[in-house]
Amino acid sequence: MSDRTGIFAGDDPFAIARSWLAEAEASEPNDPNAIALSTVDAQGMPNARMVLLKDIEDAAFVFYTNYTSAKAQEIEHGGKAAFVMHWKSLRRQIRVRGTVTREDGPQADAYYASRSLKSRLGAWASQQSQPLASRAALMAEVAKVTASHGPMPARPPFWGGFRIAPVEIEFWADGAFRLHDRFCWRREKISDPWSIKRLNP
């Protein structure tokens, strides 16, 4: 008999993740949807950085970025990524590993349109991850794209989303005496059913 009760209960890991995020939105002081995203470059060197998770779908996790950025190039090369989402206020975290595909259609257009105008223009102005001469040079580029794209800029062709379809999701909660609770949902392929196991702390 499973002892996945309380915050771990349920047959849908994406529903559990949404529930935990909703709790964090009420208690975490800044960016409850922040994730530490990990990728690997062509030489096998790992990389990590903070990004904002924008959607937990029924079968995937979605974030947005510049497709010319280091993270995007590494994802395109390897087709895989991992992330951890940690909340100090709840003393919980979620770890995810999976395969990645682009979200480069109407959903990306809609999310881009929902951003503030300055953020939309910033997406046009920034050559993300590339060398930058100075802050002044960046602001000059912002002024240039503001003049050329106006108040309703279209989504840049080099900017959009990535969808992580997990083969592994781990839910972790702090326990007394560092005897934490960990449940790992794992499958070999996306089409496979989940195998759920409790892990030692």
Coordinates of C-alpha atoms in Angstrom, one line a residue:
M1 CA 0.0 0.0 0.0
S2 CA 1.4 3.4 -1.0
D3 CA 2.3 5.9 1.7
R4 CA 2.0 8.8 -0.8
T5 CA -0.4 10.8 1.3
G6 CA -0.8 14.5 2.0
I7 CA 1.2 16.7 -0.3
F8 CA 2.4 13.7 -2.3
A9 CA -1.0 12.2 -3.0
G10 CA -2.4 11.8 -6.5
D11 CA -2.0 10.0 -9.7
D12 CA -0.9 12.9 -11.9
P13 CA 2.6 14.4 -11.2
F14 CA 1.8 17.5 -13.2
A15 CA -1.2 18.2 -11.0
I16 CA 1.0 17.8 -7.9
A17 CA 3.5 20.2 -9.4
R18 CA 0.8 22.7 -10.1
S19 CA -0.5 22.4 -6.6
W20 CA 2.9 22.9 -5.1
L21 CA 3.6 25.9 -7.3
A22 CA 0.2 27.4 -6.3
E23 CA 1.2 27.1 -2.6
A24 CA 4.5 28.7 -3.3
E25 CA 2.9 31.6 -5.0
A26 CA 1.2 32.5 -1.7
S27 CA 4.4 32.2 0.4
E28 CA 7.5 32.7 -1.6
P29 CA 8.7 36.3 -1.6
N30 CA 10.2 36.4 -5.1
D31 CA 9.7 34.5 -8.3
P32 CA 8.1 31.3 -7.1
N33 CA 8.3 29.9 -10.6
A34 CA 12.1 30.3 -10.8
I35 CA 13.9 27.1 -11.9
A36 CA 17.6 26.3 -12.1
L37 CA 17.8 24.9 -15.6
S38 CA 20.7 22.6 -16.5
T39 CA 22.0 21.8 -20.0
V40 CA 25.2 20.3 -21.4
D41 CA 27.4 21.9 -24.1
A42 CA 28.9 20.1 -27.2
Q43 CA 32.0 19.2 -25.1
G44 CA 30.0 17.6 -22.4
M45 CA 30.5 20.5 -19.9
P46 CA 27.4 21.1 -17.8
N47 CA 25.8 24.6 -17.5
A48 CA 23.1 25.9 -15.1
R49 CA 21.2 29.2 -14.8
M50 CA 17.9 30.5 -13.4
V51 CA 15.0 31.0 -15.7
L52 CA 11.2 31.4 -15.1
L53 CA 8.9 28.5 -15.7
K54 CA 5.8 29.8 -17.5
D55 CA 3.5 26.9 -17.7
I56 CA 2.9 23.4 -16.3
E57 CA 0.9 21.6 -18.9
D58 CA -0.8 18.3 -18.8
A59 CA 2.4 16.5 -19.9
A60 CA 5.2 19.1 -20.0
F61 CA 6.9 22.1 -18.5
V62 CA 7.4 25.3 -20.6
F63 CA 9.8 28.2 -20.5
Y64 CA 10.8 30.9 -23.0
T65 CA 14.1 32.3 -24.1
N66 CA 16.2 33.6 -27.0
Y67 CA 17.0 30.8 -29.4
T68 CA 20.5 32.1 -29.9
S69 CA 21.3 32.0 -26.2
A70 CA 23.8 29.5 -24.8
K71 CA 21.0 27.5 -23.1
A72 CA 19.0 27.2 -26.3
Q73 CA 22.0 26.2 -28.4
E74 CA 22.9 23.5 -25.8
I75 CA 19.3 22.3 -25.8
E76 CA 19.2 22.2 -29.6
H77 CA 22.4 20.2 -29.7
G78 CA 21.5 17.6 -27.0
G79 CA 17.7 17.6 -27.0
K80 CA 17.6 17.2 -23.2
A81 CA 17.5 19.3 -20.1
A82 CA 17.0 19.1 -16.4
F83 CA 15.8 21.6 -13.7
V84 CA 15.2 21.9 -10.0
M85 CA 12.5 24.2 -8.5
H86 CA 13.2 25.0 -4.9
W87 CA 11.0 26.9 -2.4
K88 CA 12.6 27.9 0.9
S89 CA 9.3 29.0 2.3
L90 CA 7.8 25.5 1.8
R91 CA 11.0 23.5 2.3
R92 CA 10.2 21.6 -0.9
Q93 CA 11.7 21.1 -4.3
I94 CA 10.9 19.4 -7.6
R95 CA 13.5 17.9 -9.9
V96 CA 12.8 17.2 -13.5
R97 CA 14.7 15.5 -16.4
G98 CA 13.5 15.0 -19.9
T99 CA 13.5 15.7 -23.6
V100 CA 13.0 19.1 -25.1
T101 CA 11.2 20.5 -28.1
R102 CA 10.5 24.0 -29.3
E103 CA 7.2 25.8 -28.6
D104 CA 7.4 28.2 -31.6
G105 CA 3.8 28.7 -32.6
P106 CA 0.7 30.5 -31.4
Q107 CA 1.3 29.7 -27.8
A108 CA 4.7 31.4 -28.0
D109 CA 3.1 34.4 -29.8
A110 CA 0.4 34.7 -27.0
Y111 CA 3.0 34.6 -24.2
Y112 CA 5.2 37.1 -25.9
A113 CA 2.2 39.5 -26.4
S114 CA 1.4 39.2 -22.7
R115 CA 4.8 40.6 -21.6
S116 CA 5.3 44.3 -20.9
L117 CA 6.3 46.4 -23.9
K118 CA 9.7 47.0 -22.4
S119 CA 10.3 43.3 -22.1
R120 CA 9.1 42.7 -25.6
L121 CA 11.5 45.3 -27.0
G122 CA 14.2 44.0 -24.8
A123 CA 13.9 40.6 -26.5
W124 CA 14.6 42.3 -29.8
A125 CA 17.5 44.3 -28.5
S126 CA 19.4 41.6 -26.6
Q127 CA 21.8 39.2 -28.4
Q128 CA 21.6 37.0 -25.4
S129 CA 24.8 35.3 -24.1
Q130 CA 26.9 37.2 -26.7
P131 CA 29.7 39.7 -25.6
L132 CA 28.4 43.3 -24.9
A133 CA 30.6 46.4 -25.1
S134 CA 28.7 48.3 -22.4
R135 CA 25.4 49.0 -20.8
A136 CA 25.2 52.1 -22.9
A137 CA 25.5 50.0 -26.1
L138 CA 22.6 47.8 -25.0
M139 CA 20.4 50.8 -24.2
A140 CA 21.2 52.3 -27.6
E141 CA 20.0 49.1 -29.2
V142 CA 16.8 49.3 -27.1
A143 CA 16.2 52.8 -28.5
K144 CA 16.9 51.6 -32.0
V145 CA 14.4 48.7 -31.9
T146 CA 11.8 50.9 -30.1
A147 CA 11.9 53.3 -33.1
S148 CA 11.8 50.5 -35.7
H149 CA 9.3 48.1 -34.1
G150 CA 6.9 50.6 -32.4
P151 CA 4.4 49.9 -29.6
M152 CA 3.2 46.5 -31.0
P153 CA 6.3 44.5 -31.8
A154 CA 5.8 41.1 -33.2
R155 CA 7.6 38.1 -31.6
P156 CA 11.2 37.9 -32.8
P157 CA 11.9 34.9 -35.0
F158 CA 14.8 34.1 -32.7
W159 CA 12.7 34.1 -29.5
G160 CA 10.3 31.5 -28.3
G161 CA 9.6 28.6 -26.0
F162 CA 10.9 25.2 -25.0
R163 CA 8.8 22.3 -23.7
I164 CA 10.4 19.8 -21.4
A165 CA 8.6 16.4 -21.5
P166 CA 9.9 14.6 -18.4
V167 CA 11.1 11.0 -18.1
E168 CA 11.7 11.7 -14.4
I169 CA 10.1 13.9 -11.8
E170 CA 11.1 13.9 -8.2
F171 CA 9.2 15.5 -5.4
W172 CA 11.2 16.3 -2.2
A173 CA 10.0 17.7 1.1
D174 CA 12.1 18.5 4.2
G175 CA 11.8 16.1 7.0
A176 CA 12.8 16.1 10.7
F177 CA 16.4 15.2 11.5
R178 CA 17.1 15.5 7.7
L179 CA 15.0 12.4 7.1
H180 CA 13.4 13.9 4.0
D181 CA 10.5 12.6 2.0
R182 CA 11.4 11.8 -1.6
F183 CA 9.1 10.3 -4.3
C184 CA 10.5 9.7 -7.8
W185 CA 8.2 9.2 -10.8
R186 CA 10.2 7.6 -13.6
R187 CA 9.6 6.1 -17.1
E188 CA 12.0 5.0 -19.9
K189 CA 10.0 6.7 -22.7
I190 CA 7.4 9.5 -22.8
S191 CA 4.8 7.0 -23.9
D192 CA 5.5 4.6 -21.0
P193 CA 3.5 4.5 -17.7
W194 CA 5.1 6.0 -14.7
S195 CA 6.9 3.9 -12.1
I196 CA 6.7 5.6 -8.6
K197 CA 9.2 4.8 -5.9
R198 CA 10.0 6.3 -2.5
L199 CA 13.7 7.1 -2.2
N200 CA 15.9 7.3 0.8
P201 CA 16.7 10.8 2.0

